[in-house]
Amino acid sequence: METAVETARVWIGGEWQDADTAAVFQAENPSTGEKLAPQFPVSRWSDCEKALAAAAEAARAMEEAAPERIAAFLEAYALGLASAADTLASTAQEETGLPFTPRLKEVELPRTIDQLRQAARAAREGTWRRVTIDRQRNLRSCLGPIGPVVILGPNNFPFAFNAVSGGDFAAAVAAGNPVIAKAHPLHPRTSQLLAEEAARALAGSGLPAAAVQMLYHVEPETGLKLVSDRRVGAVAFTGGKAGGLALKRAADAAGKPIYLEMSSLNPVVFLPEGMKENGSRWVGELAESCTAGVGQFCTRPNLVFLFGGEAAEQFLGDLASAFEKREPTQPMLSGAVWEQLDQSIAKLRKAGAELVSGGKKLPGEGYRYANTLLRLSGKQFLEEPETFQHEAFGNEVLAVTVRNEDELVQSLEHLEGNLTASVYSSAKGGDEAIYRQVAPVLRRRSGRMLNDKMPTGVAVSPAMNHGGPYPATGHPGFTAVGIPTSIARFTALQCYDNVREERLPRVLQAADQAT
Amino acid sequence: METAVETARVWIGGEWQDADTAAVFQAENPSTGEKLAPQFPVSRWSDCEKALAAAAEAARAMEEAAPERIAAFLEAYALGLASAADTLASTAQEETGLPFTPRLKEVELPRTIDQLRQAARAAREGTWRRVTIDRQRNLRSCLGPIGPVVILGPNNFPFAFNAVSGGDFAAAVAAGNPVIAKAHPLHPRTSQLLAEEAARALAGSGLPAAAVQMLYHVEPETGLKLVSDRRVGAVAFTGGKAGGLALKRAADAAGKPIYLEMSSLNPVVFLPEGMKENGSRWVGELAESCTAGVGQFCTRPNLVFLFGGEAAEQFLGDLASAFEKREPTQPMLSGAVWEQLDQSIAKLRKAGAELVSGGKKLPGEGYRYANTLLRLSGKQFLEEPETFQHEAFGNEVLAVTVRNEDELVQSLEHLEGNLTASVYSSAKGGDEAIYRQVAPVLRRRSGRMLNDKMPTGVAVSPAMNHGGPYPATGHPGFTAVGIPTSIARFTALQCYDNVREERLPRVLQAADQAT
């Protein structure tokens, strides 16, 4: 007789409740293929309805809460995460196959904790509010909370972008908004542990019980209904393009601001003089950036441009060797991610890209894939620029060898919006003329421009832009990383015209301004 | 034998060109019904295509232009408008029926000139750029131009919101973007005169010839194609809800940021203690705000709430008298606007609103409509809150008498997003308990909250918010009025990571930062 597998409860209105369950699912260990307990529910609409009603109520109380309470909650939560580091990292490792150390415990979790603390500081200091006062006209404005924020997290950062602990979460809460988190189904147990820490921190905070809520999963139609509900203030999504665009259509039709991080090839351009001088160093940097975390970063380089010729052949040969030496021991996040990478590579090859190395699933346990290098001429790229901008999420890179500067510029002019664009060039000035042609073209097609540096690694700095033109995101004016800037996504501009002093929010009162 | 009427030329790529004409139209003098010369073209797609190609080219040159050049152009344009004030105001009067003085010559044109000058100052000072520098990480970011901006102006402000001279225009140009202006078909000759001034100012500016372009009109399908073209950076629209939503769908689907100002009822709430004290003064303020400019302002009050009873009856009786005393001498902007107001009032009456005064077209020349007061109980409003939020653009107001505080709060909770929300209350403190209930409900549903003040009159101040939650606009985080804030709509966040000093935009270079 089989023991019934327990089904986890959703966190709604401050209570861990039995879900209104449409179906159940289990996470899987991608290193072994084994199913992990417990079962998690796919929620029906009634769970969303309850969460929305509670969030709408909580929004009002949050709006009136002292910034100190919000900051204290975020800090208590950060502290809780730090205490639970081992359990969190080992659970996340089981569910995602990402390394316990350094990645999960020493890099991603500390980053997540730091984000929560930076958000707490921003909440306390009010640096995100952009207070503007026109005394002569008795007119004041500031940014204020936008209302309940629905966050849908990605598969590739179980902590730092998790809907219930990551950058979107920290930013939404810092602005005084309740959050309805939709966990990613690849790491439900990690999300549950995070939410339990959030619940502990929330209990003592004086904030409303529904300030944070979490569902594990919903069916696609339910998700579309959720993000377009009238009680929602804004939506944040990190993930694939197809899902992102479906949510965007629903939210747009309902007039709900939606911030999406959907796809990016992160082009890297290697200029010819520098290539002669530093090609061998550049190979090492590119190999590292393409293969770190099995290439499962939004900012991994998926498309590189270099000038055809002897130096390029040397570079590509060295890159293939470096890829082969770095055969991944770490699996991909899931069987689906693994399959999708394989299919993407097949699609690029079918369209005419030549396989230089890799291009196959690796034998043995775990969803491992060989580091893959494809190549293509600039002429081929220009014939089908859309086809060759197909994102292959994982440890793959497509190198385009161009004949000359014109072909390079023409190719870059076909690029869609990206999170980043990098240019490597001679330190001695030999590439300046080309740089001046290339830089403006890349500038208009990327959120963050880099020189002599790979795009992986996104510092949590006020000067960061983790955003970019469509379809990398839905709006080029906002960043998902960097505090206080990222907070602006979850705010409304609130103006007070001739409003009596004692009725103004504290941040706009004269006494506050004088200090 | 009839003389052929001349057809005006469109302004594309720095040239006044014959349009690719799908149809022609003429403006009409709404005071007399007479058709005005010349004929204006409705452009086919090929005109848009030419303008887009030229704008894309101009965008790159604009990006590299010194802020001083942009500022000088805006100032030269402002000066040109000041010199042409009489011609502009008389032409606009002919086309719109708005008074030559004070409205057109003494209020709206000076405001327009002031907006251009404020935008010039912002361009020169760079106050809109939000420069953020993280020296430790060598990471810098600022706002930069978003690319060609398509502006579609409204019927009710021939200067201050005109696509080729108004607030959107000034903001888009200040950020270094080329503008493709789509004039409003009710005042094409005014738009032509404005564009001629822009052309004169542009000629000596050193900016590209396609920095500003103008079409008079396009067919709806062409407009949808225009705003979703890949070369467009962003779109701004001011006008009716149906047109705005159609453009929004097209732009959203293409991933183009679109800023819309679509509709607003601008609720005004009169609290009971204050009503007893100041009701007679409030009547005067409301009558003035509803009837100024024949109510053809985006911020005119269309919906007011007051507590039923003796004071309310007195108030509504006095309001009806004030309305009758102010019978409009000025026509509405057009026969279509006049018809639409009549139909909107009929629709509200059919749904159950009671006519207190007005409700009819006035006899004689010009599209004049009687100032109209409708009334309704809170109970009726709550039965069909959507129906009674139908915008009647013009000199009409719907008064809702509520039984008590609960009914008031419930009613307000049904409000859609608005540009403004006003509360009038006792100066002696008698309404504070109700205010505290009402204010948060209105706050979430409006961009600008007012106390003891009517919403008409939108100061061009950095602290202004002429924006608000959907469907008043498409995004609650942006304002269409107020410099430098309104400029943010037409910018992208641009980050530079490890970019060499000499390659940074000037505004991010260390030397610039030190001064």
CSV table of C-alpha atoms in Angstrom, one decimal, chain A residues 56 59-60 63-64 118 130 132-134 137 139-141 143 146 230 233 248 251-257 259 271 409 413 423-429 431-432 435-438 440-441 443-444 446-454 457 459-466 468 470 473-479 485 488-489 491-500 502-503, chain B residues 56 59-60 63-64 118 130 132-134 137 139-141 143 146 230 233 248 251-257 259 271 409 413 423-429 431-432 435-438 440-441 443-444 446-454 457 459-466 468 470 473-479 485 488-489 491-500 502-503:
chain,number,residue,atom,x,y,z
A,56,ALA,CA,-6.6,44.9,-2.1
A,59,ALA,CA,-2.8,47.7,0.0
A,60,ARG,CA,-4.6,50.3,2.0
A,63,GLU,CA,0.0,52.7,2.2
A,64,GLU,CA,-0.5,54.0,5.7
A,118,GLN,CA,19.1,47.7,0.2
A,130,ARG,CA,11.3,61.7,-6.1
A,132,THR,CA,9.0,67.6,-5.9
A,133,ILE,CA,7.5,70.6,-4.2
A,134,ASP,CA,6.4,73.8,-5.8
A,137,ARG,CA,1.7,77.0,-6.3
A,139,LEU,CA,1.7,71.8,-5.5
A,140,ARG,CA,3.5,68.7,-4.4
A,141,SER,CA,4.2,65.3,-5.9
A,143,LEU,CA,5.9,58.5,-6.2
A,146,ILE,CA,0.9,51.4,-7.3
A,230,ARG,CA,-8.9,45.2,-11.7
A,233,GLY,CA,-1.5,47.5,-9.5
A,248,LYS,CA,1.7,41.2,-21.7
A,251,ALA,CA,-2.2,43.0,-18.8
A,252,ASP,CA,-2.0,45.6,-21.6
A,253,ALA,CA,-5.7,45.0,-22.5
A,254,ALA,CA,-6.6,45.7,-18.9
A,255,GLY,CA,-4.4,48.8,-18.7
A,256,LYS,CA,-2.1,47.2,-16.1
A,257,PRO,CA,1.6,48.1,-16.2
A,259,TYR,CA,7.4,44.7,-16.5
A,271,LEU,CA,36.9,44.4,-33.2
A,409,VAL,CA,27.1,47.5,-39.1
A,413,GLU,CA,21.2,47.1,-37.5
A,423,VAL,CA,32.3,45.6,-27.6
A,424,TYR,CA,35.9,44.4,-27.2
A,425,SER,CA,38.5,46.5,-28.9
A,426,SER,CA,42.2,47.4,-29.1
A,427,ALA,CA,43.6,49.2,-26.1
A,428,LYS,CA,45.9,51.0,-28.5
A,429,GLY,CA,43.3,52.9,-30.4
A,431,ASP,CA,39.6,50.1,-33.5
A,432,GLU,CA,38.3,53.6,-32.8
A,435,TYR,CA,33.8,51.6,-32.6
A,436,ARG,CA,32.3,54.9,-33.6
A,437,GLN,CA,30.2,53.2,-36.2
A,438,VAL,CA,29.1,50.3,-34.1
A,440,PRO,CA,25.4,54.0,-31.7
A,441,VAL,CA,23.8,51.0,-33.4
A,443,ARG,CA,23.2,51.7,-28.0
A,444,ARG,CA,19.7,51.9,-29.4
A,446,SER,CA,20.5,47.5,-25.6
A,447,GLY,CA,20.0,48.6,-22.1
A,448,ARG,CA,23.6,48.2,-20.9
A,449,MET,CA,26.7,48.7,-23.1
A,450,LEU,CA,30.0,47.2,-22.0
A,451,ASN,CA,33.5,47.7,-23.1
A,452,ASP,CA,36.1,44.9,-22.8
A,453,LYS,CA,33.9,43.0,-20.4
A,454,MET,CA,31.4,40.1,-20.6
A,457,GLY,CA,27.3,39.5,-13.7
A,459,ALA,CA,25.8,44.2,-10.0
A,460,VAL,CA,23.0,45.4,-7.6
A,461,SER,CA,24.0,49.0,-8.0
A,462,PRO,CA,21.9,52.2,-8.3
A,463,ALA,CA,23.6,52.7,-11.7
A,464,MET,CA,22.7,49.3,-13.1
A,465,ASN,CA,20.3,48.8,-15.9
A,466,HIS,CA,19.0,45.3,-16.2
A,468,GLY,CA,16.5,47.2,-22.4
A,470,TYR,CA,11.6,45.4,-26.6
A,473,THR,CA,11.7,43.8,-21.8
A,474,GLY,CA,8.4,45.6,-22.3
A,475,HIS,CA,9.6,49.2,-21.7
A,476,PRO,CA,13.1,50.6,-22.1
A,477,GLY,CA,12.8,53.1,-19.3
A,478,PHE,CA,12.9,50.7,-16.4
A,479,THR,CA,15.5,48.4,-14.7
A,485,THR,CA,15.8,52.7,-9.5
A,488,ALA,CA,10.0,53.1,-9.8
A,489,ARG,CA,8.3,50.2,-11.6
A,491,THR,CA,4.9,53.3,-8.2
A,492,ALA,CA,2.3,55.8,-9.3
A,493,LEU,CA,3.0,59.5,-9.6
A,494,GLN,CA,0.8,61.2,-6.9
A,495,CYS,CA,0.2,64.9,-6.9
A,496,TYR,CA,-1.3,67.0,-4.2
A,497,ASP,CA,-2.8,70.4,-5.3
A,498,ASN,CA,-3.7,72.8,-2.5
A,499,VAL,CA,-4.1,69.9,-0.1
A,500,ARG,CA,-4.1,70.9,3.5
A,502,GLU,CA,-2.0,67.9,7.9
A,503,ARG,CA,-3.6,65.8,5.1
B,56,ALA,CA,15.2,57.2,-38.0
B,59,ALA,CA,17.4,60.2,-34.5
B,60,ARG,CA,21.1,59.4,-34.8
B,63,GLU,CA,21.5,61.9,-30.3
B,64,GLU,CA,24.9,63.4,-31.1
B,118,GLN,CA,11.1,75.4,-20.0
B,130,ARG,CA,18.9,61.3,-13.8
B,132,THR,CA,23.7,57.9,-11.6
B,133,ILE,CA,27.4,57.0,-11.3
B,134,ASP,CA,28.9,54.1,-9.4
B,137,ARG,CA,32.1,49.5,-10.2
B,139,LEU,CA,29.0,51.8,-13.9
B,140,ARG,CA,27.1,54.8,-15.1
B,141,SER,CA,23.6,55.4,-16.2
B,143,LEU,CA,18.2,58.6,-19.4
B,146,ILE,CA,14.1,56.8,-26.9
B,230,ARG,CA,9.7,49.3,-35.8
B,233,GLY,CA,10.6,55.0,-30.2
B,248,LYS,CA,-2.8,51.5,-27.5
B,251,ALA,CA,1.5,50.0,-30.0
B,252,ASP,CA,1.3,47.5,-27.2
B,253,ALA,CA,1.4,44.6,-29.7
B,254,ALA,CA,4.5,46.1,-31.2
B,255,GLY,CA,6.2,46.7,-27.8
B,256,LYS,CA,6.1,50.5,-28.3
B,257,PRO,CA,5.6,52.6,-25.2
B,259,TYR,CA,1.4,57.5,-23.5
B,271,LEU,CA,-18.5,67.2,2.3
B,409,VAL,CA,-17.4,55.6,-0.1
B,413,GLU,CA,-14.9,52.7,-4.8
B,423,VAL,CA,-12.6,67.3,-2.1
B,424,TYR,CA,-14.3,70.4,-0.7
B,425,SER,CA,-14.7,70.3,3.1
B,426,SER,CA,-15.2,72.5,6.1
B,427,ALA,CA,-12.4,74.7,7.1
B,428,LYS,CA,-13.4,74.2,10.7
B,429,GLY,CA,-12.6,70.5,11.0
B,431,ASP,CA,-15.6,66.9,7.9
B,432,GLU,CA,-12.3,65.4,8.9
B,435,TYR,CA,-12.3,63.0,4.6
B,436,ARG,CA,-10.1,60.3,6.1
B,437,GLN,CA,-12.5,57.7,4.6
B,438,VAL,CA,-12.8,59.3,1.2
B,440,PRO,CA,-7.5,57.0,0.2
B,441,VAL,CA,-10.3,55.8,-2.1
B,443,ARG,CA,-6.0,58.7,-4.1
B,444,ARG,CA,-5.8,55.3,-5.7
B,446,SER,CA,-6.6,59.8,-9.5
B,447,GLY,CA,-3.3,61.4,-10.5
B,448,ARG,CA,-3.8,64.8,-8.8
B,449,MET,CA,-5.8,65.3,-5.6
B,450,LEU,CA,-7.1,68.7,-4.7
B,451,ASN,CA,-8.6,70.3,-1.7
B,452,ASP,CA,-11.0,73.2,-1.9
B,453,LYS,CA,-10.1,73.8,-5.5
B,454,MET,CA,-11.5,73.0,-8.9
B,457,GLY,CA,-6.2,74.8,-14.6
B,459,ALA,CA,0.0,74.6,-14.0
B,460,VAL,CA,3.2,73.8,-16.0
B,461,SER,CA,5.2,73.0,-12.8
B,462,PRO,CA,7.8,70.3,-12.1
B,463,ALA,CA,5.4,69.2,-9.3
B,464,MET,CA,2.4,68.8,-11.6
B,465,ASN,CA,0.8,65.5,-12.4
B,466,HIS,CA,-1.4,65.6,-15.5
B,468,GLY,CA,-3.4,59.1,-13.5
B,470,TYR,CA,-6.1,53.7,-16.4
B,473,THR,CA,-4.0,57.4,-19.1
B,474,GLY,CA,-2.2,54.2,-20.0
B,475,HIS,CA,0.3,54.3,-17.1
B,476,PRO,CA,0.0,56.0,-13.7
B,477,GLY,CA,3.7,56.7,-13.4
B,478,PHE,CA,4.0,59.5,-15.9
B,479,THR,CA,2.7,63.0,-16.4
B,485,THR,CA,9.1,65.2,-15.3
B,488,ALA,CA,10.9,61.0,-18.9
B,489,ARG,CA,8.1,59.5,-21.1
B,491,THR,CA,13.5,58.4,-22.7
B,492,ALA,CA,15.3,55.0,-22.4
B,493,LEU,CA,17.5,54.1,-19.5
B,494,GLN,CA,21.0,53.8,-20.8
B,495,CYS,CA,23.7,52.1,-18.8
B,496,TYR,CA,27.5,52.1,-19.5
B,497,ASP,CA,29.5,49.3,-17.8
B,498,ASN,CA,33.3,49.7,-17.9
B,499,VAL,CA,33.0,51.9,-21.0
B,500,ARG,CA,36.1,53.9,-21.7
B,502,GLU,CA,36.3,59.1,-23.9
B,503,ARG,CA,33.5,57.0,-25.3
